[in-house]
Short mmCIF file of N, CA and C in Angstrom, two decimals:
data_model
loop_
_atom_site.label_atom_id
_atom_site.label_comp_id
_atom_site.label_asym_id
_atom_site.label_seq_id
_atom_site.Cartn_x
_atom_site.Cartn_y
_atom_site.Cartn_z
N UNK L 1 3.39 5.07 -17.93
CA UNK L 1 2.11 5.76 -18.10
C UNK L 1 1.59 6.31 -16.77
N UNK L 2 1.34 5.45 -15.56
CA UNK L 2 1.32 6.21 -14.10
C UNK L 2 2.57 5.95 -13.81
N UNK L 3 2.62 7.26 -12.53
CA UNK L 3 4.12 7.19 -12.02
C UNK L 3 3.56 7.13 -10.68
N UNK L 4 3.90 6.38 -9.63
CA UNK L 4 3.38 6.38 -7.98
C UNK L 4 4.66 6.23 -7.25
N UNK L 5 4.58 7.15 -6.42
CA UNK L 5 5.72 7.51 -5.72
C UNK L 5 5.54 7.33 -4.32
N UNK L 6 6.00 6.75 -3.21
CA UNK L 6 5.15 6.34 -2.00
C UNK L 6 6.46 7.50 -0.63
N UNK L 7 5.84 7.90 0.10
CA UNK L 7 6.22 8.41 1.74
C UNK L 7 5.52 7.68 2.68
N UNK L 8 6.34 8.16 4.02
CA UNK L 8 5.44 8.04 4.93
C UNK L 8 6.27 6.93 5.64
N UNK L 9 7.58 6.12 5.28
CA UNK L 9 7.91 5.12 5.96
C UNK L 9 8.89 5.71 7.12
N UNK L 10 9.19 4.81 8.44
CA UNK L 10 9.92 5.42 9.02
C UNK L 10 9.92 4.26 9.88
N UNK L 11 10.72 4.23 11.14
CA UNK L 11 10.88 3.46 12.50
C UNK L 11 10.14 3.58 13.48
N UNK L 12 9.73 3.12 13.84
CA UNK L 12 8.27 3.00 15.29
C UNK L 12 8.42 2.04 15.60
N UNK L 13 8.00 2.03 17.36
CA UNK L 13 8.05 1.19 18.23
C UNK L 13 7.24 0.35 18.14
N UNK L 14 6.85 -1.03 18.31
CA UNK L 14 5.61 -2.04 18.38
C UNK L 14 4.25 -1.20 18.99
N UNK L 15 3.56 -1.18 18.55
CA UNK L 15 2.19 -0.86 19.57
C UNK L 15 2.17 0.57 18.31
N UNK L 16 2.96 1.51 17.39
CA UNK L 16 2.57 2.67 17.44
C UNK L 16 1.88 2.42 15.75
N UNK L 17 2.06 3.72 15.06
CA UNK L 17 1.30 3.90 14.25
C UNK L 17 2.02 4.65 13.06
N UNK L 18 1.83 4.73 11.79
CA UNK L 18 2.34 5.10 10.42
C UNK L 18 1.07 5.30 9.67
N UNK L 19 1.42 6.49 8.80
CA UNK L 19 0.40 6.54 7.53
C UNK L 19 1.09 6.50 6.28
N UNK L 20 0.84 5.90 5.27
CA UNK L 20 1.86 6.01 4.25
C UNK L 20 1.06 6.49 3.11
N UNK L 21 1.74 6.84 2.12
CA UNK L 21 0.87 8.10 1.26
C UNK L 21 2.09 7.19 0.13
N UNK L 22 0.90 7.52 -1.15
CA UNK L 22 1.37 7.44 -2.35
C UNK L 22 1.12 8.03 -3.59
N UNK L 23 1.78 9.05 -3.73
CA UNK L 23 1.04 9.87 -4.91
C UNK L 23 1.42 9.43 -6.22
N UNK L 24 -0.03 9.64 -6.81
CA UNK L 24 0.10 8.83 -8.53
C UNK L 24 0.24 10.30 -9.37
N UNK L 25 0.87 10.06 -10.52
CA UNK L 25 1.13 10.89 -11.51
C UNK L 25 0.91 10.22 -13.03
N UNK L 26 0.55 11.15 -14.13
CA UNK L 26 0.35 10.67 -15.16
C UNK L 26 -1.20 10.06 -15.74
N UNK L 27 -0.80 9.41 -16.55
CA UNK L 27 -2.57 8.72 -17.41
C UNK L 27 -3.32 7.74 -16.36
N UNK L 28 -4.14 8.60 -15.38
CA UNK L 28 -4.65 7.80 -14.26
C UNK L 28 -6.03 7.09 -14.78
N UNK L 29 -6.51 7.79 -15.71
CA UNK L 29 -7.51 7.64 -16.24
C UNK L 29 -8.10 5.79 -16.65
N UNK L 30 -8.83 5.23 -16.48
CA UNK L 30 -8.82 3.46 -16.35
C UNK L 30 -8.26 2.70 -15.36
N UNK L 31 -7.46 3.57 -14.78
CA UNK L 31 -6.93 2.53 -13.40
C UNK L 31 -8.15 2.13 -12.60
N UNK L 32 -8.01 0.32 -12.28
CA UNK L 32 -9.47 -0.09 -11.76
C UNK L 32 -9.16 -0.06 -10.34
N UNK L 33 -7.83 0.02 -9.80
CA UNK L 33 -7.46 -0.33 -8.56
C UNK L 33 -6.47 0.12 -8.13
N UNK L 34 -6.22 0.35 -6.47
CA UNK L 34 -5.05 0.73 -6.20
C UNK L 34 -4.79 -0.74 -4.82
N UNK L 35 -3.40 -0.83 -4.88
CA UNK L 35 -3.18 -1.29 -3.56
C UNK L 35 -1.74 -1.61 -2.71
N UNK L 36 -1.78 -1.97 -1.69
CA UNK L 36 -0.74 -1.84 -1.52
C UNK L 36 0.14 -3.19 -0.86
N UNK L 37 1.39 -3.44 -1.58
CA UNK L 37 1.78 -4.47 -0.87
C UNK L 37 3.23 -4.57 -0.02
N UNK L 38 3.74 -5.59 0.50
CA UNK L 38 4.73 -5.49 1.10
C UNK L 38 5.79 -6.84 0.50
N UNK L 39 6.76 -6.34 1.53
CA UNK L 39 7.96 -7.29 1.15
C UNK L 39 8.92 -7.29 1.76
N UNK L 40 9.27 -8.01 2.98
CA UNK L 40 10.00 -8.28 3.94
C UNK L 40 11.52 -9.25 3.44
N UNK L 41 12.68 -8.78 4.20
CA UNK L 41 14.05 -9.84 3.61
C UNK L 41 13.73 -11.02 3.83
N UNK L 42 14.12 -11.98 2.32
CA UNK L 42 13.98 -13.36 2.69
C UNK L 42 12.56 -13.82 2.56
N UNK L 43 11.48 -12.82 2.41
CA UNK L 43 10.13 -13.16 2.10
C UNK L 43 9.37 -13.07 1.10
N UNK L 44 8.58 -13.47 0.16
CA UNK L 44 8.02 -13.25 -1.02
C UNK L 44 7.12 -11.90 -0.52
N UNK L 45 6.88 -11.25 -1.95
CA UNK L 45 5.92 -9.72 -1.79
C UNK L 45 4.59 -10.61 -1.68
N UNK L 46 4.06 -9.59 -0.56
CA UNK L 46 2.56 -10.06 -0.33
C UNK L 46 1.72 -9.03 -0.75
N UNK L 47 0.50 -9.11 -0.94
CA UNK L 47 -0.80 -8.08 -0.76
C UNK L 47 -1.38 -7.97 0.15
N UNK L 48 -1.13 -6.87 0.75
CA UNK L 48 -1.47 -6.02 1.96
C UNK L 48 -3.06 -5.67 1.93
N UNK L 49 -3.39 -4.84 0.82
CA UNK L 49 -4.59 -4.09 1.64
C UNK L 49 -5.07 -3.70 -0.16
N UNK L 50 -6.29 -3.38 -0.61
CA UNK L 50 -6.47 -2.87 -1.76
C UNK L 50 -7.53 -2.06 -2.14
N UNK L 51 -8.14 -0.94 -2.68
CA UNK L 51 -8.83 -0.36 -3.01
C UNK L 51 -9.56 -0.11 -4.50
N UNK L 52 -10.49 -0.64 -4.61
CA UNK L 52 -11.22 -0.25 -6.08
C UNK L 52 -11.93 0.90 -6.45
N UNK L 53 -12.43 1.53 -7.66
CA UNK L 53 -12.58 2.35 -8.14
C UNK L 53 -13.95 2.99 -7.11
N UNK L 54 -15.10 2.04 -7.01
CA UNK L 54 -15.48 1.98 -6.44
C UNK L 54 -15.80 2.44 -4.57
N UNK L 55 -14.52 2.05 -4.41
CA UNK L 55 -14.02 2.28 -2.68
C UNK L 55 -14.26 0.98 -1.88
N UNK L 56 -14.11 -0.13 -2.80
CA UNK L 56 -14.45 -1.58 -2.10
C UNK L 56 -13.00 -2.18 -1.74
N UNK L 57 -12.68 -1.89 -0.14
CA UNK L 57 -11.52 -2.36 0.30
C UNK L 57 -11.60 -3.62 0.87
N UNK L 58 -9.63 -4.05 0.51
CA UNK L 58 -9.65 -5.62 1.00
C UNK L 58 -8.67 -5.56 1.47
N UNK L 59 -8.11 -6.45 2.52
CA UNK L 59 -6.99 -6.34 3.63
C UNK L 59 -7.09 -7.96 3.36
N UNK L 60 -5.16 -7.98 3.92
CA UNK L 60 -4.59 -9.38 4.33
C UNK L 60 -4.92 -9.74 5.61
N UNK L 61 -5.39 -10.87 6.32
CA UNK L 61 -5.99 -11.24 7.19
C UNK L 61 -4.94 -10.50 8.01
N UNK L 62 -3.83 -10.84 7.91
CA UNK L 62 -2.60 -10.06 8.89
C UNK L 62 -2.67 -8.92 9.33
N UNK L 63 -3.64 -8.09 8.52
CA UNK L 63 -3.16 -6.88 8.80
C UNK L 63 -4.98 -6.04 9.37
N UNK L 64 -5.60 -7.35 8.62
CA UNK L 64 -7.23 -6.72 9.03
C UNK L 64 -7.63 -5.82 10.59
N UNK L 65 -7.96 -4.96 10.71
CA UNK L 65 -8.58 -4.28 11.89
C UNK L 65 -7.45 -3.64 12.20
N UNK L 66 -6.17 -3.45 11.98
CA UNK L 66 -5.19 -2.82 12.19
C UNK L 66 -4.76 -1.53 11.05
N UNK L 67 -5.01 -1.59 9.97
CA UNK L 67 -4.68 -0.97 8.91
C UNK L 67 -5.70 -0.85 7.98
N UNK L 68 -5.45 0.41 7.27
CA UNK L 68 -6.54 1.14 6.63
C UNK L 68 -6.58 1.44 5.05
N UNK L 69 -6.79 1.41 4.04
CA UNK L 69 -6.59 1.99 2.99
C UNK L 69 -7.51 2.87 2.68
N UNK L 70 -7.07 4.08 2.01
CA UNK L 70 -7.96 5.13 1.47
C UNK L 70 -7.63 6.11 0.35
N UNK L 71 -8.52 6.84 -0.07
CA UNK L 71 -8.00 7.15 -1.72
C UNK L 71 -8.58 8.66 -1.06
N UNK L 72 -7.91 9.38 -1.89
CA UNK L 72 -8.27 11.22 -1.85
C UNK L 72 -8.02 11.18 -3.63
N UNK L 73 -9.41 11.28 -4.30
CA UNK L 73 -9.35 11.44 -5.59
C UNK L 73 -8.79 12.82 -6.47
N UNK L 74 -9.25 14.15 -5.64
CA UNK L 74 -8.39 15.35 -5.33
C UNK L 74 -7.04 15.56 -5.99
N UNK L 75 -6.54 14.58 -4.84
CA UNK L 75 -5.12 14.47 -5.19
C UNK L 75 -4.22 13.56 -5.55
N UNK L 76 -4.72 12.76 -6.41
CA UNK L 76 -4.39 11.14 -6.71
C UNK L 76 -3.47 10.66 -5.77
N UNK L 77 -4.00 10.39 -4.86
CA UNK L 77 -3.07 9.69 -3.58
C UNK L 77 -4.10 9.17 -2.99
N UNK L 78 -3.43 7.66 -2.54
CA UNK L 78 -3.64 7.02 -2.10
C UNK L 78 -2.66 6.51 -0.74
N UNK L 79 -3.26 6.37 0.58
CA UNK L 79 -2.72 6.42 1.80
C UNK L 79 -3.47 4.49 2.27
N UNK L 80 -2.02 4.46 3.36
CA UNK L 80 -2.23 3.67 4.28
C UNK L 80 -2.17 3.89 5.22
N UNK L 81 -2.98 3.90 6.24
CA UNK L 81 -2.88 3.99 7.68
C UNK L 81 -2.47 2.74 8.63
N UNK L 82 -1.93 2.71 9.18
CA UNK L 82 -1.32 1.47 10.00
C UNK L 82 -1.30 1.64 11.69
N UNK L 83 -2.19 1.25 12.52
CA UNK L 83 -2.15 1.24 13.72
C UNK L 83 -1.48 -0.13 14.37
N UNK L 84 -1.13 -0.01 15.97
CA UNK L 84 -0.83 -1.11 16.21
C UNK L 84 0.00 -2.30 15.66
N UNK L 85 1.51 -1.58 14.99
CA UNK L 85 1.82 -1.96 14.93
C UNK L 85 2.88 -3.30 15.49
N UNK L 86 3.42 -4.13 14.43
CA UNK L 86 3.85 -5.39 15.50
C UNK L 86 5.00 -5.68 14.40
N UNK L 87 6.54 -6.20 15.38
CA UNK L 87 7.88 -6.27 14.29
C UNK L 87 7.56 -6.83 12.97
N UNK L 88 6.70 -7.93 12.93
CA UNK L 88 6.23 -8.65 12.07
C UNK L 88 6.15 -7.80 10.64
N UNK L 89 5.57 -6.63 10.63
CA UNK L 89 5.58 -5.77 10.13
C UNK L 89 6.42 -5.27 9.11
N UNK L 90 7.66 -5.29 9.72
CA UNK L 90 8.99 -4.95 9.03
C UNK L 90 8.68 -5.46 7.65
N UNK L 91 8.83 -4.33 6.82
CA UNK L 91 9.33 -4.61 5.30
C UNK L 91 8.81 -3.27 4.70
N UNK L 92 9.72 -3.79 3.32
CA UNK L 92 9.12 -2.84 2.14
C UNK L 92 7.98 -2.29 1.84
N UNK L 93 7.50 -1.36 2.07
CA UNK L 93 6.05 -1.15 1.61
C UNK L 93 5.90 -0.55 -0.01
N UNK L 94 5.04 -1.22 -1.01
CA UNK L 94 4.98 -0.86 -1.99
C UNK L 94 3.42 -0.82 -2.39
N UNK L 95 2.93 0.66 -3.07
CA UNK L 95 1.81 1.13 -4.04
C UNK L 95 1.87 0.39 -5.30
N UNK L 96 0.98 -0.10 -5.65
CA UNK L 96 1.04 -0.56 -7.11
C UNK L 96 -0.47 0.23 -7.66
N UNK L 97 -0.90 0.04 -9.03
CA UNK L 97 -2.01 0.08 -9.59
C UNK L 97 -2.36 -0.70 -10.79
N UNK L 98 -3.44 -1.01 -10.76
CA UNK L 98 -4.29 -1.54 -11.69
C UNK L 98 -5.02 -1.47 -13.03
N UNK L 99 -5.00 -2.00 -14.13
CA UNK L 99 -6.19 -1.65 -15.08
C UNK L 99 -6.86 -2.53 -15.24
N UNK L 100 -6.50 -3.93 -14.82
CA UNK L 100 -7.46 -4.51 -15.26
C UNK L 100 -7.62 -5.75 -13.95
N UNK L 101 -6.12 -6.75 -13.11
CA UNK L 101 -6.53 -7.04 -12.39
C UNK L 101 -5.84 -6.77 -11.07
N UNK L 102 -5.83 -7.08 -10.54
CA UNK L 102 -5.11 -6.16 -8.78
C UNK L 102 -4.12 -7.23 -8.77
N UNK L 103 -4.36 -8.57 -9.32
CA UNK L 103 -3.37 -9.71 -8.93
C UNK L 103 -2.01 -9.00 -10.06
N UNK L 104 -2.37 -8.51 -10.83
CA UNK L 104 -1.00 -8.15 -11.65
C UNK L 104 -0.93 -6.81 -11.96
N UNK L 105 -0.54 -5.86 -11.03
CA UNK L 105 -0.50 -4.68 -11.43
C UNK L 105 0.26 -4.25 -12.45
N UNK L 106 -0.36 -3.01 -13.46
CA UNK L 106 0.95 -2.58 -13.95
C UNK L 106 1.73 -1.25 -13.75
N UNK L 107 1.74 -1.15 -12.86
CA UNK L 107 2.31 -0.10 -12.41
C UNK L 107 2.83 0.24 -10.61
N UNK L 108 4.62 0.30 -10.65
CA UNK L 108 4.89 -0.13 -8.91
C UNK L 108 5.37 1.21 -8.75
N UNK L 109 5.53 2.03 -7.87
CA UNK L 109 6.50 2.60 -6.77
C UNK L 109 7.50 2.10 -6.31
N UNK L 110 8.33 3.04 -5.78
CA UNK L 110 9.98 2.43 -5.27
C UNK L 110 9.68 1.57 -4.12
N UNK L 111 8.62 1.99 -3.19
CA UNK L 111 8.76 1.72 -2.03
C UNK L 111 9.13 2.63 -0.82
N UNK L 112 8.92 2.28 0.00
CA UNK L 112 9.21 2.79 1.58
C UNK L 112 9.29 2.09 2.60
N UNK L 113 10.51 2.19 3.71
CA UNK L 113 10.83 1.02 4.48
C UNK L 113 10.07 1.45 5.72
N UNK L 114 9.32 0.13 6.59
CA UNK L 114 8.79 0.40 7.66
C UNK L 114 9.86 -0.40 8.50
N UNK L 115 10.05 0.19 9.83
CA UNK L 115 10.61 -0.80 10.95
C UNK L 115 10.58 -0.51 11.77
N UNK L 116 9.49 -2.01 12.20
CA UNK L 116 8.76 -1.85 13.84
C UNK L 116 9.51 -2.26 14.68
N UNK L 117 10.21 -1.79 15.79
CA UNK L 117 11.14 -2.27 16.60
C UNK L 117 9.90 -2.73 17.93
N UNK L 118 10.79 -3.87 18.63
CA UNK L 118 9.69 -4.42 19.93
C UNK L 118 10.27 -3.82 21.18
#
């Protein structure tokens, strides 16, 4: 029913910066949330950062003051901004969305690989 498709991943040095973009397609209509999570080898997927209908954002302590979430309603995309980055970093980045709670989205993206080299 949505289709979210994510860019924006690439290789950067520790200290630099990434924006990652995820464009949604399809019956957007009721989605309560967008957000975005990750998933590093060998590590369970976490929740990164999240956005409600609203514009009430929430970040993983990990990533707080460093990274950004934001919505362009326009163009159903939804972006992450990521400053300052740190290797730690390294993983999968994945868009999901919401209808009802953010803990269980129904709807993922492929993903996009970040890797922060030190």
């Amino acid at each position: 029913q949505v289709q979210l498709v994510e860019s924006g991943g690439g290789l950067v040095q520790a200290g630099g910066s990434l924006r990652l973009s995820c464009a949604a397609s399809g019956i957007i209509f009721g989605v309560k949330a967008m957000a975005w999570y990750r998933q590093a080898p060998g590590r369970q997927r976490e929740l990164v950062a999240t956005i409600g209908s609203g514009g009430t954002r929430n970040y993983a302590d990990s990533v707080k003051g460093r990274f950004t979430i934001s919505r362009d309603n326009s163009k159903n995309t939804v972006y992450l901004q990521m400053i300052s980055l740190k290797p730690e970093d390294t993983a999968v980045y994945y868009c999901a969305a919401a209808r009802r709670t953010v803990s269980v989205p129904e709807y993922w993206g492929q993903g996009t690989q970040v890797t922060v080299s030190s």
